[in-house]
Amino acid sequence: MIKRFANYLGLAAAYTRLNLGAQLEYRGAFVSQVAAMILNDSVWVVFWVLFFTRFPVLRGWNVADVITVWAMAAAGFGLAHAIYGNVLALATLIAQGQLDVWMLYPRALLPHLLLGRMNASSWGDALFGYGVYLAFVRPDLAHFAMFVALTLAVTLLFVGFGVLTGSLSFFVGNAAGLADQWRFAMITFSTYPAVLFEGAIKLLLYTLVPAGFVSYLPVQALRELSPGYALLTLLGALGITAAGVALFYLGLRRYESGNLMEMRG
Amino acid sequence: MTSAVELQGLSKTFQLSSGWGRRRVRRDVVAVDGISLDVPAGQAVAFIGPNGAGKSTTIKMLTGILHPSAGEARVLGYTPWKERRALVRHIGAVFGQRSQLWYHLPPRDTFELLARIYSLDRASYTRRRDMLIERFGLAPFLETAVRKLSLGQRMRAEVAASLLHAPRVLFLDEPTIGLDVIARQELRDLILEWNRDEGLTVFLTSHDAGDIERVARRVIVINHGRVVLDDKVSALRRQYLGSKILSVKFHAPVQPLVLPGVTTLKAAEYALKLEVDTRVAPIEQVMAAVLRAGSVADIAIEDPPLEEVIAHIYAQAPAGAG
């Protein structure tokens, strides 16, 4: 089991190297995409900094907490799509029957195919996430170690959520548009302080749009240096990923049986 | 001889849905209809048929991508759809219109990644890679980004990449599509060489008669999901149409030849090109008539072009097919 996991990490590292090498063939385009994303993320942080200069506390949260939310979301989203870039294309790959080529390799299908592409601008998110946390929050070693561990859980959450939404293509045809909309909702809610929401919306944040595992539980874990909240974050990420993987393999049966064909009319 | 590929009554039916709500209707479309065949290890087979005949569906079942609706298949002893991951370690696939090479990186980088994907032992991988580089002549462009390669170079690298893990069966889907004459010949020769020297079983689909003639020894034609012909390539032209092309040059002008079973394809003052249906007019009878017609300067008897034979076979739908 450990040997297999180590082998997979080696494969993931090889793909990341290769994908990065391919991106760096167009160095200027890559650097400008990364820089543009850092700038884009920074604009939002400036907005929140200005907001907190007028209203120093928002339902018990201060500017450092909101910057932590942004750092967590950006680092998690960035790592997820820098390494597993095909998550963003999954719905289209399924709808266009492009899983075939991945099925010709002796690897577990899903974790292998997700490695096949890199989203360049996601490196901007990842760099921004770790950079802004170090620069603004200035954590001690314990907080930084927990932050890194939590970003890995959030990375898993974004990958699992992408698989879950992308796999809808198995059932509804081309779900690319639907998956995009759902992902945008997830990103939007992930970057707003979860303390703003109550009632039904709060329930939504731990189910249909599981942004609460990005914008609330990890922040509470860091505020209180609480292993309990950290564990809940991890469990949430594992739960969403398990649901995504289950839906993918359930849908794959339809793909393998060739029952995905639809005609217009 | 052991079998590399065995099919027994393999069938695949797709369900097509159309319309909305109450008007939504489903209908079954039979793509593959009870195919049975046996390919011995080391044989080069052309698996051909018109568009929509069921070739791709069959290959997808043989590589474990699709589950059949009925029937059995064994590839190298594995049931593809049940043991896909074990099987694909021993098979290679080349798709003329789909690349497995990294477009922006040199072929060497893809080879390194493939070594990882197949978990190849470093020493044996290096040996195999160097041998492929030499035999496929990849050295001059091994460090050049794939996007800068000619299509011929790319396809050579593509086939070499598919052989890196030493597969025992190679599936080739239109490998020479878009290539110029020289690049086509080079690629065909390489595939043939690998088939003869390494005992690689080759399963080739192509619409190019040259690929079939040069690479394959056996041709299996499918149409409407069924096997309509399974024979040696050499026997295909001789037996299937039963016609010959006769080109004759004379020393003096001649009149056109009128004989039952003989069609004049081209007539000039000193030359005739005739198509002879040997079932109606035996070739010696036609030869005698030609010699009577005038003083012969040169004569050639040829089989009809393979394209014509294939087109003729495609045009004949099996009874009850739909």
Coordinates of C-alpha atoms in Angstrom, one line a residue:
Chain A
M1 CA 0.0 0.0 0.0
I2 CA 2.8 2.5 1.0
K3 CA 4.8 1.3 -2.0
R4 CA 1.9 1.9 -4.3
F5 CA 1.3 5.4 -2.8
A6 CA 5.0 6.2 -3.2
N7 CA 4.9 5.0 -6.8
Y8 CA 1.9 7.2 -7.4
L9 CA 3.6 10.2 -5.9
G10 CA 6.5 9.6 -8.2
L11 CA 4.2 9.5 -11.2
A12 CA 2.5 12.7 -10.0
A13 CA 5.9 14.4 -9.7
A14 CA 6.8 13.2 -13.2
Y15 CA 3.6 14.6 -14.6
T16 CA 4.0 17.9 -12.8
R17 CA 7.6 18.3 -14.1
L18 CA 6.5 17.5 -17.6
N19 CA 3.4 19.8 -17.5
L20 CA 5.5 22.6 -16.1
G21 CA 8.1 22.0 -18.8
A22 CA 5.4 22.2 -21.4
Q23 CA 4.1 25.5 -19.9
L24 CA 7.6 26.9 -19.7
E25 CA 8.0 26.4 -23.5
Y26 CA 6.0 29.7 -23.6
R27 CA 7.7 31.3 -20.6
G28 CA 6.2 34.8 -21.2
A29 CA 2.6 33.5 -21.4
F30 CA 3.1 31.4 -18.3
V31 CA 4.7 34.2 -16.2
S32 CA 2.0 36.7 -17.3
Q33 CA -0.8 34.3 -16.4
V34 CA 0.7 33.6 -13.0
A35 CA 1.3 37.3 -12.4
A36 CA -2.2 38.3 -13.5
M37 CA -3.8 35.8 -11.1
I38 CA -1.7 37.1 -8.2
L39 CA -2.8 40.6 -9.1
N40 CA -6.4 39.5 -9.3
D41 CA -6.3 37.8 -5.9
S42 CA -4.5 40.8 -4.4
V43 CA -7.3 43.2 -5.5
W44 CA -9.8 41.3 -3.4
V45 CA -7.5 41.3 -0.4
V46 CA -7.0 45.1 -0.7
F47 CA -10.8 45.4 -0.8
W48 CA -11.1 43.4 2.5
V49 CA -8.2 45.4 4.1
L50 CA -10.0 48.6 3.2
F51 CA -13.3 47.2 4.6
F52 CA -11.7 46.3 7.9
T53 CA -10.1 49.7 8.3
R54 CA -13.7 51.1 8.6
F55 CA -15.2 48.1 10.4
P56 CA -12.4 46.4 12.4
V57 CA -14.5 43.4 13.5
L58 CA -17.1 41.4 11.5
R59 CA -19.1 39.0 13.6
G60 CA -16.0 38.3 15.7
W61 CA -13.6 38.0 12.7
N62 CA -10.8 40.5 12.0
V63 CA -8.8 41.2 8.9
A64 CA -6.3 38.4 9.6
D65 CA -9.1 35.9 9.6
V66 CA -10.5 37.1 6.2
I67 CA -7.0 37.1 4.7
T68 CA -6.6 33.5 6.1
V69 CA -9.8 32.6 4.2
W70 CA -8.4 34.0 1.0
A71 CA -5.0 32.4 1.5
M72 CA -6.7 29.0 2.3
A73 CA -9.0 29.1 -0.8
A74 CA -6.3 30.4 -3.1
A75 CA -3.6 27.9 -2.0
G76 CA -6.1 24.9 -2.0
F77 CA -7.7 25.9 -5.4
G78 CA -4.2 26.7 -6.9
L79 CA -2.5 23.4 -5.9
A80 CA -5.6 21.4 -6.9
H81 CA -5.6 22.7 -10.5
A82 CA -1.8 23.2 -10.9
I83 CA -1.3 19.5 -10.3
Y84 CA -4.7 18.0 -11.3
G85 CA -5.5 20.4 -14.1
N86 CA -7.7 17.9 -15.9
V87 CA -10.3 18.3 -13.0
L88 CA -11.4 21.5 -14.8
A89 CA -11.8 19.6 -18.1
L90 CA -13.3 16.4 -16.8
A91 CA -16.9 17.1 -17.9
T92 CA -15.8 17.8 -21.4
L93 CA -13.4 14.8 -21.5
I94 CA -16.3 12.5 -20.6
A95 CA -18.8 14.1 -22.9
Q96 CA -16.4 13.9 -25.9
G97 CA -15.4 10.3 -25.2
Q98 CA -11.8 11.2 -24.5
L99 CA -11.4 8.8 -21.5
D100 CA -10.5 6.1 -24.1
V101 CA -6.9 7.0 -24.4
W102 CA -6.5 7.0 -20.6
M103 CA -8.0 3.6 -20.3
L104 CA -5.1 2.2 -22.4
Y105 CA -2.6 2.7 -19.5
P106 CA -2.1 0.3 -16.7
R107 CA -3.0 2.8 -14.0
A108 CA -6.0 3.5 -11.9
L109 CA -8.0 5.6 -14.3
L110 CA -9.2 8.6 -12.3
P111 CA -6.0 9.6 -10.3
H112 CA -4.0 9.1 -13.5
L113 CA -6.1 11.1 -15.9
L114 CA -6.5 14.1 -13.5
L115 CA -2.7 14.5 -13.7
G116 CA -2.8 14.9 -17.5
R117 CA -3.0 18.7 -17.6
M118 CA -1.8 21.8 -15.7
N119 CA -3.8 25.0 -15.3
A120 CA -1.0 27.6 -15.5
S121 CA -2.8 30.5 -13.7
S122 CA -3.4 28.2 -10.7
W123 CA 0.3 28.5 -9.8
G124 CA -0.6 32.2 -9.3
D125 CA -3.3 31.2 -6.8
A126 CA -1.0 28.8 -5.0
L127 CA 1.9 31.3 -4.7
F128 CA -0.5 34.1 -3.6
G129 CA -2.1 31.8 -1.0
Y130 CA 1.1 30.9 0.8
G131 CA 2.7 34.3 0.2
V132 CA -0.2 36.4 1.6
Y133 CA -0.5 34.2 4.6
L134 CA 3.2 34.5 5.4
A135 CA 3.3 38.2 4.7
F136 CA 0.1 39.4 6.3
V137 CA -0.7 36.9 9.1
R138 CA 2.9 36.3 10.0
P139 CA 2.3 32.9 11.6
D140 CA 4.5 31.1 14.1
L141 CA 5.9 27.7 13.1
A142 CA 2.9 25.8 14.6
H143 CA 0.3 27.9 12.8
F144 CA 2.2 27.7 9.5
A145 CA 2.6 23.9 9.7
M146 CA -1.2 23.6 10.4
F147 CA -1.9 26.1 7.5
V148 CA 0.1 23.9 5.1
A149 CA -1.6 20.7 6.3
L150 CA -5.0 22.4 6.0
T151 CA -4.3 23.6 2.4
L152 CA -3.6 20.0 1.5
A153 CA -7.0 19.0 2.8
V154 CA -8.6 21.9 0.9
T155 CA -6.7 20.8 -2.2
L156 CA -8.3 17.4 -1.9
L157 CA -11.7 19.0 -1.3
F158 CA -11.4 21.0 -4.6
V159 CA -10.2 18.0 -6.5
G160 CA -13.1 15.9 -5.1
F161 CA -15.6 18.6 -5.8
G162 CA -14.3 19.0 -9.4
V163 CA -14.6 15.2 -9.9
L164 CA -18.2 15.2 -8.4
T165 CA -19.4 18.0 -10.7
G166 CA -17.5 16.9 -13.8
S167 CA -18.8 13.3 -13.5
L168 CA -22.3 14.6 -14.0
S169 CA -21.4 14.4 -17.8
F170 CA -21.8 10.6 -17.5
F171 CA -25.5 11.2 -16.6
V172 CA -26.7 14.4 -18.3
G173 CA -24.5 14.5 -21.4
N174 CA -22.2 17.5 -21.6
A175 CA -22.2 18.9 -18.1
A176 CA -19.3 21.3 -18.7
G177 CA -21.5 24.4 -18.3
L178 CA -23.3 23.1 -15.2
A179 CA -19.9 22.0 -13.6
D180 CA -18.5 25.5 -14.3
Q181 CA -21.5 27.3 -12.7
W182 CA -21.3 25.0 -9.7
R183 CA -17.6 25.5 -9.3
F184 CA -18.0 29.3 -9.5
A185 CA -20.5 29.1 -6.7
M186 CA -18.0 27.1 -4.7
I187 CA -15.2 29.6 -5.3
T188 CA -17.4 32.6 -4.5
F189 CA -18.6 31.1 -1.2
S190 CA -15.1 29.9 -0.3
T191 CA -13.8 33.4 -0.4
Y192 CA -16.4 35.0 1.9
P193 CA -16.3 34.8 5.7
A194 CA -18.6 31.9 6.5
V195 CA -19.8 33.8 9.6
L196 CA -21.8 36.0 7.3
F197 CA -24.2 33.1 6.6
E198 CA -26.8 31.4 8.7
G199 CA -29.7 28.9 8.5
A200 CA -30.4 27.2 5.2
I201 CA -27.4 28.8 3.5
K202 CA -25.1 27.5 6.3
L203 CA -26.5 24.0 5.6
L204 CA -25.8 24.6 1.9
L205 CA -22.2 25.4 2.7
Y206 CA -21.6 21.9 4.1
T207 CA -23.5 20.0 1.5
L208 CA -24.3 21.2 -2.1
V209 CA -21.7 23.9 -2.1
P210 CA -19.2 22.7 0.5
A211 CA -17.4 26.0 0.9
G212 CA -17.7 25.8 4.7
F213 CA -14.8 23.3 4.6
V214 CA -12.7 26.2 3.2
S215 CA -14.0 29.4 4.7
Y216 CA -14.9 28.3 8.2
L217 CA -13.5 25.1 9.6
P218 CA -9.9 25.7 8.6
V219 CA -10.0 29.3 9.9
Q220 CA -11.4 28.1 13.2
A221 CA -8.7 25.5 13.4
L222 CA -6.0 28.1 12.9
R223 CA -7.6 30.6 15.3
E224 CA -7.7 28.1 18.1
L225 CA -4.9 25.9 16.8
S226 CA -7.5 23.2 17.1
P227 CA -6.9 19.6 15.9
G228 CA -10.6 19.0 16.1
Y229 CA -11.6 21.6 13.5
A230 CA -8.6 20.5 11.4
L231 CA -9.9 16.9 11.6
L232 CA -13.4 18.1 10.6
T233 CA -11.9 19.9 7.6
L234 CA -10.1 16.7 6.5
L235 CA -13.2 14.6 7.0
G236 CA -15.2 17.0 4.9
A237 CA -12.6 16.8 2.1
L238 CA -12.5 13.0 2.3
G239 CA -16.3 12.8 2.3
I240 CA -16.7 15.1 -0.8
T241 CA -13.8 13.2 -2.6
A242 CA -15.4 9.8 -1.8
A243 CA -18.7 11.0 -3.2
G244 CA -16.9 12.3 -6.3
V245 CA -14.9 9.1 -6.9
A246 CA -18.1 7.0 -6.3
L247 CA -20.0 9.1 -8.8
F248 CA -17.2 8.9 -11.4
Y249 CA -16.9 5.1 -11.2
L250 CA -20.7 4.7 -11.2
G251 CA -20.8 6.8 -14.4
L252 CA -17.9 5.0 -15.9
R253 CA -20.0 1.9 -16.1
R254 CA -22.3 3.7 -18.5
Y255 CA -19.3 4.9 -20.5
E256 CA -17.9 1.3 -20.6
S257 CA -21.3 0.0 -21.6
G258 CA -21.4 2.5 -24.4
N259 CA -24.8 3.8 -23.3
L260 CA -23.8 7.5 -23.4
M261 CA -24.9 8.1 -26.9
E262 CA -27.7 10.6 -27.4
M263 CA -29.3 12.0 -30.5
R264 CA -30.6 15.5 -30.9
G265 CA -34.3 15.9 -31.2
Chain B
M1 CA 0.4 -21.7 -32.7
T2 CA -1.1 -19.9 -29.7
S3 CA -3.8 -17.3 -30.2
A4 CA -3.1 -13.6 -29.5
V5 CA -6.7 -12.5 -30.2
E6 CA -9.8 -14.8 -30.0
L7 CA -13.4 -13.6 -30.5
Q8 CA -16.4 -15.8 -30.1
G9 CA -19.8 -14.3 -31.1
L10 CA -18.7 -10.9 -30.0
S11 CA -21.6 -8.4 -30.2
K12 CA -22.3 -4.9 -29.2
T13 CA -25.6 -3.1 -29.3
F14 CA -25.9 0.6 -28.4
Q15 CA -29.1 2.2 -27.1
L16 CA -29.9 5.5 -28.8
S17 CA -32.3 7.9 -27.3
S18 CA -34.0 10.8 -29.0
G19 CA -36.8 13.2 -28.3
W20 CA -38.1 14.7 -25.1
G21 CA -40.7 13.6 -22.4
R22 CA -43.4 11.3 -23.7
R23 CA -41.9 11.5 -27.2
R24 CA -38.6 10.2 -26.0
V25 CA -37.8 6.9 -27.8
R26 CA -35.1 4.4 -27.4
R27 CA -33.9 2.2 -30.1
D28 CA -31.1 -0.4 -30.4
V29 CA -28.4 -0.1 -32.9
V30 CA -26.3 -3.1 -33.6
A31 CA -22.7 -2.0 -34.1
V32 CA -21.0 -5.5 -33.9
D33 CA -23.0 -8.5 -34.7
G34 CA -21.6 -11.8 -33.5
I35 CA -18.0 -11.6 -34.7
S36 CA -15.9 -14.8 -34.3
L37 CA -12.2 -14.9 -35.3
D38 CA -8.8 -16.1 -34.2
V39 CA -5.5 -14.3 -34.7
P40 CA -2.4 -16.4 -34.0
A41 CA 0.4 -14.7 -32.1
G42 CA 2.8 -13.0 -34.5
Q43 CA 0.4 -12.5 -37.3
A44 CA -0.2 -9.1 -39.0
V45 CA -3.9 -8.6 -39.7
A46 CA -5.6 -5.8 -41.5
F47 CA -9.0 -5.3 -40.0
I48 CA -10.9 -3.1 -42.4
G49 CA -14.4 -2.0 -43.3
P50 CA -16.2 1.2 -44.4
N51 CA -17.0 4.0 -41.9
G52 CA -19.5 2.7 -39.4
A53 CA -18.8 -0.9 -40.0
G54 CA -18.0 -1.6 -36.4
K55 CA -14.1 -1.6 -36.5
S56 CA -13.6 1.0 -33.7
T57 CA -16.2 -0.6 -31.5
T58 CA -14.5 -4.0 -31.9
I59 CA -11.1 -2.5 -31.1
K60 CA -12.6 -0.7 -28.1
M61 CA -13.9 -4.0 -26.8
L62 CA -10.5 -5.7 -27.5
T63 CA -8.7 -3.1 -25.5
G64 CA -11.1 -3.2 -22.6
I65 CA -12.7 0.3 -23.1
L66 CA -16.2 -1.1 -23.9
H67 CA -18.1 -4.0 -22.5
P68 CA -19.7 -6.3 -25.2
S69 CA -23.5 -7.0 -25.2
A70 CA -22.8 -10.6 -25.8
G71 CA -20.0 -13.0 -26.7
E72 CA -16.5 -13.7 -25.5
A73 CA -13.1 -12.3 -26.3
R74 CA -9.6 -13.1 -25.1
V75 CA -6.5 -11.0 -25.9
L76 CA -3.3 -12.7 -24.8
G77 CA -5.4 -14.8 -22.5
Y78 CA -7.0 -11.8 -20.8
T79 CA -10.7 -10.9 -21.0
P80 CA -10.2 -7.3 -21.9
W81 CA -13.2 -5.6 -20.1
K82 CA -12.6 -7.7 -16.9
E83 CA -8.8 -7.5 -16.8
R84 CA -8.1 -4.2 -18.6
R85 CA -5.2 -3.0 -16.4
A86 CA -3.4 -6.3 -16.6
L87 CA -4.0 -6.5 -20.4
V88 CA -2.8 -3.0 -21.3
R89 CA 0.6 -3.8 -19.9
H90 CA 1.1 -6.2 -22.9
I91 CA -0.6 -4.3 -25.7
G92 CA 0.3 -1.0 -27.5
A93 CA -2.0 1.3 -29.4
V94 CA -1.3 3.9 -32.0
F95 CA -4.0 6.3 -33.3
G96 CA -3.2 8.3 -36.4
Q97 CA -5.4 11.1 -35.2
R98 CA -4.6 11.1 -31.5
S99 CA -1.2 11.6 -30.1
Q100 CA 0.3 10.3 -26.9
L101 CA 3.4 12.5 -27.3
W102 CA 3.6 15.8 -25.3
Y103 CA 3.0 18.4 -28.0
H104 CA 5.3 21.1 -26.6
L105 CA 8.0 18.8 -25.4
P106 CA 10.6 16.6 -27.2
P107 CA 9.8 12.8 -27.6
R108 CA 12.5 12.0 -25.1
D109 CA 10.4 13.5 -22.3
T110 CA 7.3 11.5 -23.3
F111 CA 9.5 8.3 -23.2
E112 CA 10.6 9.2 -19.7
L113 CA 7.0 9.6 -18.6
L114 CA 5.9 6.4 -20.2
A115 CA 8.7 4.6 -18.4
R116 CA 7.1 5.9 -15.2
I117 CA 3.5 5.0 -16.2
Y118 CA 4.5 1.4 -17.0
S119 CA 6.8 1.3 -14.0
L120 CA 9.7 0.0 -16.2
D121 CA 12.9 -1.0 -14.7
R122 CA 15.5 1.7 -15.4
A123 CA 18.1 -0.5 -17.0
S124 CA 15.8 -2.4 -19.3
Y125 CA 14.0 0.9 -20.2
T126 CA 17.2 2.6 -21.2
R127 CA 18.2 -0.5 -23.3
R128 CA 14.8 -0.6 -25.0
R129 CA 14.6 3.2 -25.6
D130 CA 18.1 3.3 -27.2
M131 CA 17.3 0.3 -29.4
L132 CA 14.0 2.0 -30.5
I133 CA 15.9 5.3 -31.1
E134 CA 18.3 3.5 -33.4
R135 CA 15.8 1.4 -35.3
F136 CA 13.3 4.2 -35.8
G137 CA 16.0 6.7 -36.6
L138 CA 14.8 9.1 -33.9
A139 CA 18.2 10.5 -32.8
P140 CA 18.2 13.6 -35.1
F141 CA 14.9 14.9 -33.5
L142 CA 14.8 13.3 -30.1
E143 CA 15.4 16.6 -28.4
T144 CA 13.1 18.6 -30.7
A145 CA 9.6 19.7 -29.4
V146 CA 6.9 17.5 -31.0
R147 CA 5.1 20.5 -32.5
K148 CA 8.2 21.2 -34.6
L149 CA 8.4 17.7 -36.1
S150 CA 7.1 16.7 -39.5
L151 CA 4.1 14.4 -39.4
G152 CA 6.3 11.5 -40.6
Q153 CA 8.8 12.1 -37.8
R154 CA 6.0 12.4 -35.3
M155 CA 4.4 9.1 -36.3
R156 CA 7.7 7.3 -36.1
A157 CA 8.1 8.6 -32.6
E158 CA 4.5 7.7 -31.9
V159 CA 5.0 4.1 -32.9
A160 CA 8.3 3.9 -31.0
A161 CA 6.6 5.2 -27.9
S162 CA 3.9 2.6 -28.2
L163 CA 6.6 -0.1 -28.3
L164 CA 8.5 1.1 -25.3
H165 CA 6.9 -1.3 -22.8
A166 CA 7.5 -4.2 -25.2
P167 CA 3.9 -5.0 -26.0
R168 CA 3.0 -8.3 -27.7
V169 CA 0.1 -7.0 -29.6
L170 CA 0.0 -3.6 -31.4
F171 CA -3.3 -2.0 -32.4
L172 CA -2.8 0.6 -35.2
D173 CA -5.7 2.8 -36.2
E174 CA -5.0 4.7 -39.4
P175 CA -1.3 5.1 -38.6
T176 CA -0.4 6.5 -42.0
I177 CA -3.2 9.1 -42.3
G178 CA -1.9 12.4 -43.7
L179 CA 1.6 11.1 -44.4
D180 CA 3.4 11.6 -47.7
V181 CA 4.5 8.7 -49.9
I182 CA 8.0 8.3 -48.5
A183 CA 6.9 8.7 -44.8
R184 CA 4.2 6.1 -45.4
Q185 CA 6.6 3.6 -46.9
E186 CA 9.1 4.1 -44.0
L187 CA 6.4 3.6 -41.4
R188 CA 5.0 0.5 -43.1
D189 CA 8.4 -1.0 -43.3
L190 CA 9.1 -0.4 -39.7
I191 CA 5.9 -2.0 -38.6
L192 CA 6.5 -4.9 -40.9
E193 CA 10.1 -5.3 -39.6
W194 CA 8.9 -5.3 -36.0
N195 CA 6.2 -7.9 -36.9
R196 CA 8.8 -10.2 -38.6
D197 CA 11.8 -9.7 -36.3
E198 CA 10.1 -9.4 -32.9
G199 CA 7.1 -11.6 -33.5
L200 CA 4.8 -8.6 -32.7
T201 CA 1.1 -9.3 -33.5
V202 CA -0.2 -6.4 -35.5
F203 CA -3.9 -5.5 -35.7
L204 CA -4.2 -2.8 -38.3
T205 CA -7.2 -0.7 -39.4
S206 CA -6.7 1.5 -42.4
H207 CA -8.5 2.8 -45.4
D208 CA -5.2 2.8 -47.3
A209 CA -4.8 -0.2 -49.6
G210 CA -1.0 0.3 -49.5
D211 CA -0.9 -0.2 -45.7
I212 CA -2.9 -3.4 -46.1
E213 CA -0.8 -4.8 -48.9
R214 CA 2.6 -4.0 -47.4
V215 CA 2.0 -4.7 -43.7
A216 CA -0.7 -7.4 -43.5
R217 CA -0.7 -11.0 -44.5
R218 CA -4.3 -11.5 -43.7
V219 CA -7.3 -9.2 -44.2
I220 CA -10.5 -9.3 -42.3
V221 CA -13.3 -7.2 -43.8
I222 CA -16.2 -6.2 -41.6
N223 CA -19.4 -4.5 -42.7
H224 CA -22.6 -3.9 -40.9
G225 CA -20.9 -5.4 -37.8
R226 CA -20.2 -8.8 -39.4
V227 CA -17.2 -10.4 -40.9
V228 CA -17.8 -10.5 -44.7
L229 CA -14.3 -11.7 -45.7
D230 CA -11.4 -13.3 -44.0
D231 CA -8.6 -14.3 -46.3
K232 CA -4.9 -13.9 -47.2
V233 CA -4.2 -10.5 -48.8
S234 CA -2.6 -12.2 -51.8
A235 CA -5.7 -14.3 -52.4
L236 CA -8.0 -11.3 -52.1
R237 CA -7.4 -9.8 -55.5
R238 CA -7.1 -13.2 -57.3
Q239 CA -10.2 -14.8 -55.9
Y240 CA -12.6 -12.2 -55.0
L241 CA -13.2 -10.2 -58.2
G242 CA -12.0 -12.9 -60.6
S243 CA -10.9 -10.2 -63.0
K244 CA -7.5 -9.3 -64.7
I245 CA -6.3 -6.1 -66.3
L246 CA -4.6 -6.8 -69.7
S247 CA -2.4 -4.0 -71.2
V248 CA -1.3 -4.7 -74.8
K249 CA 0.9 -2.6 -77.2
F250 CA 0.9 -3.5 -80.9
H251 CA 3.3 -2.9 -83.7
A252 CA 0.5 -1.6 -86.0
P253 CA -2.9 0.1 -85.4
V254 CA -5.7 -2.4 -84.3
Q255 CA -9.4 -2.4 -84.1
P256 CA -11.1 -2.6 -80.7
L257 CA -11.6 -6.1 -79.4
V258 CA -15.2 -7.3 -78.9
L259 CA -15.5 -10.4 -76.7
P260 CA -18.0 -11.4 -74.0
G261 CA -16.6 -10.7 -70.5
V262 CA -14.0 -8.2 -71.8
T263 CA -14.4 -4.5 -71.2
T264 CA -12.2 -2.0 -73.0
L265 CA -10.9 0.4 -70.3
K266 CA -8.7 2.4 -72.7
A267 CA -8.1 2.2 -76.5
A268 CA -5.4 4.1 -78.4
E269 CA -4.2 3.5 -82.0
Y270 CA -1.4 1.1 -80.9
A271 CA -2.6 0.1 -77.5
L272 CA -5.5 -1.5 -75.6
K273 CA -6.2 -1.7 -71.9
L274 CA -8.8 -4.4 -71.2
E275 CA -10.6 -5.7 -68.0
V276 CA -11.2 -9.4 -68.3
D277 CA -13.8 -11.2 -66.3
T278 CA -12.1 -14.6 -66.1
R279 CA -15.3 -16.3 -65.0
V280 CA -16.8 -15.4 -68.4
A281 CA -13.8 -15.3 -70.7
P282 CA -10.8 -17.5 -69.7
I283 CA -7.6 -15.6 -69.9
E284 CA -6.0 -17.9 -72.6
Q285 CA -9.0 -17.3 -74.8
V286 CA -8.6 -13.5 -74.6
M287 CA -4.8 -13.9 -75.2
A288 CA -5.5 -15.8 -78.3
A289 CA -7.9 -13.2 -79.6
V290 CA -5.4 -10.5 -78.8
L291 CA -2.7 -12.3 -80.8
R292 CA -5.1 -12.7 -83.7
A293 CA -5.9 -9.0 -83.6
G294 CA -2.4 -7.8 -84.5
S295 CA 1.3 -8.1 -84.0
V296 CA 2.0 -7.7 -80.3
A297 CA 4.9 -5.6 -79.2
D298 CA 4.4 -5.8 -75.4
I299 CA 1.8 -7.4 -73.0
A300 CA 1.2 -7.2 -69.2
I301 CA -1.4 -9.0 -67.1
E302 CA -2.1 -7.4 -63.8
D303 CA -4.5 -7.9 -60.9
P304 CA -7.0 -5.0 -60.4
P305 CA -6.0 -2.4 -57.9
L306 CA -6.8 -3.4 -54.3
E307 CA -8.9 -0.3 -53.7
E308 CA -11.3 -1.6 -56.4
V309 CA -11.5 -5.0 -54.7
I310 CA -12.1 -3.4 -51.3
A311 CA -14.7 -1.1 -52.7
H312 CA -16.5 -4.0 -54.4
I313 CA -16.5 -6.0 -51.1
Y314 CA -17.8 -2.9 -49.1
A315 CA -20.6 -2.5 -51.6
Q316 CA -22.0 -6.0 -50.9
A317 CA -24.1 -5.9 -47.8
P318 CA -24.6 -9.2 -46.1
A319 CA -28.1 -10.7 -46.2
G320 CA -30.2 -9.5 -43.3
A321 CA -27.8 -6.8 -42.2
G322 CA -29.3 -3.6 -41.0

